[in-house]
């Protein structure tokens, strides 16, 4: 498994509120996590960092080869629920942490499958046979408007309310997450924060990543987001066979 990852502050923000982790698990499996913090500058960065660390610890300590699909699903969901509790409990310790939270998208890849959980608008994409498919659905006001037919996909791309999300870790005692399981054979799994997808269209992402993934191509994605405005932090994690 090849893992390539990079985060960038962008060209507008003064700090980076994104956090990520990726690595190998036993039995040839791999994991990846991307979180995009919200709240005050320091609080958002803290929320995403706490969440990533909690999820990484749970995954690396609890995953083992031979787990059933149901067990992998349960592990991912419980790891995110643990992270939610960690961020939420921290938010209660000081008034300066009021409103802190973070999006999350996390995955385990093993035995020809990618397992993905998410809450918020950080995304996962599968690139297969020169096609790109978003396998997460944004938990956002704009996504709800799109599904109701109130706006078009073109209007959704740069809608002024695109940053308003309807789910996040740490803002409540409990969190709902979505889960997906996808076949993964000679494919590319891309996890990213909205600092990429708010500026770079899916077709452009596909064009850059179609053949393979390496540090240069991940850097090219980030450079393209910055070229188009770079108004947010940008994090990209890619897994490929």
Tab-separated table of C-alpha atoms in Angstrom:
chain	number	residue	atom	x	y	z
A	1	UNK	CA	0.000	0.000	0.000
A	2	UNK	CA	1.344	3.421	-0.968
A	3	UNK	CA	0.349	6.365	1.237
A	4	UNK	CA	0.939	9.969	0.217
A	5	UNK	CA	-0.172	12.926	2.344
A	6	UNK	CA	0.328	16.650	2.665
A	7	UNK	CA	-1.307	19.616	4.374
A	8	UNK	CA	-0.953	23.312	3.541
A	9	UNK	CA	-2.078	26.507	5.235
A	10	UNK	CA	-3.341	28.027	1.974
A	11	UNK	CA	-2.689	31.648	1.046
A	12	UNK	CA	-5.321	33.443	3.161
A	13	UNK	CA	-5.433	31.838	6.617
A	14	UNK	CA	-2.939	32.632	9.380
A	15	UNK	CA	-2.915	29.116	10.810
A	16	UNK	CA	-3.732	25.552	9.824
A	17	UNK	CA	-6.787	24.013	11.504
A	18	UNK	CA	-6.549	20.765	9.516
A	19	UNK	CA	-4.995	17.611	10.962
A	20	UNK	CA	-4.367	14.214	9.417
A	21	UNK	CA	-2.806	10.834	10.062
A	22	UNK	CA	-2.139	7.825	7.865
A	23	UNK	CA	-0.160	4.648	8.152
A	24	UNK	CA	0.004	0.892	7.921
A	25	UNK	CA	-1.914	-1.608	10.015
A	26	UNK	CA	-1.139	-5.271	10.538
A	27	UNK	CA	-1.786	-7.745	7.739
A	28	UNK	CA	-1.106	-5.309	4.916
A	29	UNK	CA	-3.981	-2.968	5.800
A	30	UNK	CA	-3.745	0.823	5.982
A	31	UNK	CA	-5.666	3.701	7.535
A	32	UNK	CA	-6.129	7.394	6.825
A	33	UNK	CA	-7.818	10.228	8.723
A	34	UNK	CA	-8.512	13.862	7.788
A	35	UNK	CA	-10.097	16.379	10.191
A	36	UNK	CA	-10.876	20.045	9.546
A	37	UNK	CA	-11.260	22.024	12.773
A	38	UNK	CA	-13.694	24.829	13.459
A	39	UNK	CA	-14.066	27.450	16.147
A	40	UNK	CA	-11.435	30.024	17.042
A	41	UNK	CA	-8.097	29.624	15.316
A	42	UNK	CA	-6.333	27.776	18.119
A	43	UNK	CA	-9.499	25.941	19.173
A	44	UNK	CA	-10.167	24.562	15.693
A	45	UNK	CA	-6.613	23.316	15.377
A	46	UNK	CA	-6.845	21.711	18.805
A	47	UNK	CA	-10.170	20.027	18.012
A	48	UNK	CA	-8.883	18.456	14.796
A	49	UNK	CA	-5.648	17.349	16.445
A	50	UNK	CA	-7.434	15.754	19.414
A	51	UNK	CA	-9.839	13.951	17.085
A	52	UNK	CA	-7.125	12.614	14.773
A	53	UNK	CA	-5.050	11.364	17.694
A	54	UNK	CA	-8.039	9.650	19.318
A	55	UNK	CA	-9.044	7.910	16.093
A	56	UNK	CA	-5.491	6.878	15.234
A	57	UNK	CA	-4.953	5.406	18.699
A	58	UNK	CA	-8.177	3.396	18.535
A	59	UNK	CA	-7.500	2.073	15.035
A	60	UNK	CA	-3.887	1.110	15.621
A	61	UNK	CA	-4.598	-0.531	18.978
A	62	UNK	CA	-7.766	-2.398	18.032
A	63	UNK	CA	-7.423	-3.482	14.391
A	64	UNK	CA	-6.275	-7.026	13.680
A	65	UNK	CA	-6.137	-9.201	10.534
A	66	UNK	CA	-9.162	-11.407	10.031
A	67	UNK	CA	-11.711	-8.916	11.342
A	68	UNK	CA	-15.109	-9.273	9.682
A	69	UNK	CA	-16.560	-6.449	7.604
A	70	UNK	CA	-19.018	-5.740	10.420
A	71	UNK	CA	-16.167	-5.545	12.930
A	72	UNK	CA	-14.216	-3.103	10.759
A	73	UNK	CA	-17.330	-0.948	10.428
A	74	UNK	CA	-17.870	-1.035	14.186
A	75	UNK	CA	-14.236	-0.148	14.825
A	76	UNK	CA	-14.355	2.891	12.564
A	77	UNK	CA	-17.634	4.148	14.007
A	78	UNK	CA	-16.549	3.603	17.622
A	79	UNK	CA	-13.230	5.359	16.949
A	80	UNK	CA	-15.096	8.430	15.702
A	81	UNK	CA	-17.503	8.300	18.643
A	82	UNK	CA	-14.514	8.187	21.012
A	83	UNK	CA	-13.024	11.183	19.225
A	84	UNK	CA	-16.319	13.042	19.513
A	85	UNK	CA	-16.364	12.449	23.263
A	86	UNK	CA	-12.745	13.598	23.587
A	87	UNK	CA	-13.410	16.878	21.777
A	88	UNK	CA	-16.765	17.454	23.470
A	89	UNK	CA	-15.379	16.812	26.958
A	90	UNK	CA	-12.499	19.190	26.246
A	91	UNK	CA	-14.922	21.884	25.087
A	92	UNK	CA	-16.547	21.832	28.551
A	93	UNK	CA	-13.313	22.559	30.406
A	94	UNK	CA	-12.954	26.227	29.412
A	95	UNK	CA	-15.246	28.883	27.938
A	96	UNK	CA	-12.667	29.663	25.266
A	97	UNK	CA	-13.411	26.224	23.819
A	98	UNK	CA	-17.123	26.957	23.303
A	99	UNK	CA	-18.096	26.038	19.753
A	100	UNK	CA	-14.991	24.040	18.968
A	101	UNK	CA	-15.445	21.051	16.708
A	102	UNK	CA	-14.125	19.304	13.642
A	103	UNK	CA	-15.184	17.429	10.555
A	104	UNK	CA	-13.847	13.919	10.032
A	105	UNK	CA	-13.335	11.449	7.229
A	106	UNK	CA	-11.515	8.226	8.094
A	107	UNK	CA	-10.844	4.981	6.281
A	108	UNK	CA	-9.388	1.508	6.598
A	109	UNK	CA	-8.265	-0.238	3.406
A	110	UNK	CA	-7.700	-3.980	3.408
A	111	UNK	CA	-8.427	-7.188	1.449
A	112	UNK	CA	-9.812	-5.450	-1.626
A	113	UNK	CA	-12.140	-3.068	0.200
A	114	UNK	CA	-12.125	0.511	1.441
A	115	UNK	CA	-14.219	1.232	4.543
A	116	UNK	CA	-15.051	4.909	5.100
A	117	UNK	CA	-16.790	6.891	7.850
A	118	UNK	CA	-17.390	10.623	7.868
A	119	UNK	CA	-19.182	13.535	9.472
A	120	UNK	CA	-19.140	17.023	7.984
A	121	UNK	CA	-17.848	18.092	4.580
A	122	UNK	CA	-14.396	16.553	4.420
A	123	UNK	CA	-14.626	14.047	1.590
A	124	UNK	CA	-13.528	10.673	0.267
A	125	UNK	CA	-13.202	9.927	-3.446
A	126	UNK	CA	-12.524	6.714	-5.334
A	127	UNK	CA	-10.623	6.994	-8.610
A	128	UNK	CA	-11.063	3.906	-10.796
A	129	UNK	CA	-10.569	3.318	-14.537
A	130	UNK	CA	-10.141	7.021	-15.283
A	131	UNK	CA	-13.326	7.900	-13.390
A	132	UNK	CA	-13.729	9.757	-10.103
A	133	UNK	CA	-16.592	9.138	-7.702
A	134	UNK	CA	-17.336	10.892	-4.431
A	135	UNK	CA	-18.185	8.195	-1.893
A	136	UNK	CA	-19.129	10.544	0.932
A	137	UNK	CA	-22.020	12.992	0.976
A	138	UNK	CA	-21.464	16.395	2.540
A	139	UNK	CA	-23.343	17.072	5.740
A	140	UNK	CA	-23.990	20.705	4.882
A	141	UNK	CA	-26.690	23.283	4.275
A	142	UNK	CA	-25.706	23.564	0.617
A	143	UNK	CA	-25.889	19.775	0.116
A	144	UNK	CA	-29.427	19.844	1.519
A	145	UNK	CA	-30.339	22.655	-0.882
A	146	UNK	CA	-28.847	20.686	-3.776
A	147	UNK	CA	-30.825	17.556	-2.918
A	148	UNK	CA	-34.048	19.591	-2.734
A	149	UNK	CA	-33.372	20.997	-6.197
A	150	UNK	CA	-33.107	24.549	-4.904
A	151	UNK	CA	-29.687	25.056	-6.508
A	152	UNK	CA	-27.646	23.407	-9.263
A	153	UNK	CA	-24.327	21.618	-8.782
A	154	UNK	CA	-22.620	24.582	-10.460
A	155	UNK	CA	-24.224	26.977	-7.980
A	156	UNK	CA	-23.319	24.672	-5.100
A	157	UNK	CA	-19.619	24.719	-5.963
A	158	UNK	CA	-19.082	28.331	-4.892
A	159	UNK	CA	-22.237	29.016	-2.860
A	160	UNK	CA	-21.626	31.601	-0.072
A	161	UNK	CA	-23.107	29.244	2.553
A	162	UNK	CA	-20.978	26.281	1.552
A	163	UNK	CA	-19.011	26.419	4.797
A	164	UNK	CA	-22.091	25.794	6.982
A	165	UNK	CA	-22.079	22.144	8.019
A	166	UNK	CA	-24.824	20.162	9.723
A	167	UNK	CA	-22.677	17.533	11.484
A	168	UNK	CA	-19.326	17.715	13.247
A	169	UNK	CA	-17.393	16.099	16.056
A	170	UNK	CA	-17.336	17.746	19.448
A	171	UNK	CA	-20.334	20.052	19.188
A	172	UNK	CA	-22.701	17.668	20.969
A	173	UNK	CA	-22.469	14.721	23.310
A	174	UNK	CA	-23.322	12.359	20.458
A	175	UNK	CA	-22.541	12.368	16.747
A	176	UNK	CA	-24.061	10.581	13.754
A	177	UNK	CA	-21.661	9.290	11.144
A	178	UNK	CA	-22.187	7.776	7.713
A	179	UNK	CA	-20.427	4.594	6.611
A	180	UNK	CA	-19.556	3.249	3.172
A	181	UNK	CA	-17.816	0.101	1.976
A	182	UNK	CA	-16.357	0.089	-1.526
A	183	UNK	CA	-14.386	-2.397	-3.601
A	184	UNK	CA	-10.758	-1.313	-3.835
A	185	UNK	CA	-8.564	-3.007	-6.449
A	186	UNK	CA	-5.824	-1.049	-8.223
A	187	UNK	CA	-7.680	2.115	-7.290
A	188	UNK	CA	-6.861	5.395	-5.587
A	189	UNK	CA	-8.652	6.475	-2.416
A	190	UNK	CA	-8.477	10.206	-1.785
A	191	UNK	CA	-9.386	11.804	1.547
A	192	UNK	CA	-9.354	15.602	1.692
A	193	UNK	CA	-10.576	18.690	3.488
A	194	UNK	CA	-12.833	21.203	1.772
A	195	UNK	CA	-9.858	23.474	1.194
A	196	UNK	CA	-9.253	21.306	-1.854
A	197	UNK	CA	-12.783	20.636	-3.074
A	198	UNK	CA	-14.024	24.207	-2.642
A	199	UNK	CA	-11.490	25.320	-5.223
A	200	UNK	CA	-10.645	22.375	-7.471
A	201	UNK	CA	-13.324	20.576	-9.496
A	202	UNK	CA	-13.581	16.798	-9.406
A	203	UNK	CA	-12.526	16.458	-13.047
A	204	UNK	CA	-9.328	18.360	-12.342
A	205	UNK	CA	-8.591	16.134	-9.356
A	206	UNK	CA	-9.128	13.071	-11.550
A	207	UNK	CA	-6.897	14.426	-14.291
A	208	UNK	CA	-4.004	14.869	-11.868
A	209	UNK	CA	-4.414	11.520	-10.103
A	210	UNK	CA	-5.572	9.256	-12.952
A	211	UNK	CA	-2.395	7.234	-13.480
A	212	UNK	CA	-0.725	7.173	-10.078
A	213	UNK	CA	-0.159	9.013	-6.823
A	214	UNK	CA	3.104	10.463	-5.556
A	215	UNK	CA	4.329	13.458	-3.589
A	216	UNK	CA	4.562	15.572	-6.733
A	217	UNK	CA	0.931	14.969	-7.699
A	218	UNK	CA	-0.381	15.635	-4.206
A	219	UNK	CA	1.610	18.875	-4.217
A	220	UNK	CA	0.101	19.708	-7.603
A	221	UNK	CA	-3.410	19.383	-6.153
A	222	UNK	CA	-2.515	21.766	-3.341
A	223	UNK	CA	-0.859	24.208	-5.728
A	224	UNK	CA	-3.992	24.202	-7.890
A	225	UNK	CA	-6.216	24.980	-4.871
A	226	UNK	CA	-3.910	27.848	-3.962
A	227	UNK	CA	-3.867	29.070	-7.581
A	228	UNK	CA	-7.676	29.242	-7.540
A	229	UNK	CA	-7.739	31.282	-4.336
A	230	UNK	CA	-6.329	29.192	-1.481
A	231	UNK	CA	-8.907	30.584	0.920
A	232	UNK	CA	-8.749	27.668	3.325
A	233	UNK	CA	-6.334	25.080	4.671
A	234	UNK	CA	-5.807	22.192	2.254
A	235	UNK	CA	-5.194	18.594	3.276
A	236	UNK	CA	-4.840	15.631	0.925
A	237	UNK	CA	-4.252	11.984	1.836
A	238	UNK	CA	-4.137	9.382	-0.945
A	239	UNK	CA	-3.898	5.597	-0.695
A	240	UNK	CA	-3.102	3.436	-3.704
A	241	UNK	CA	-2.067	-0.132	-4.428
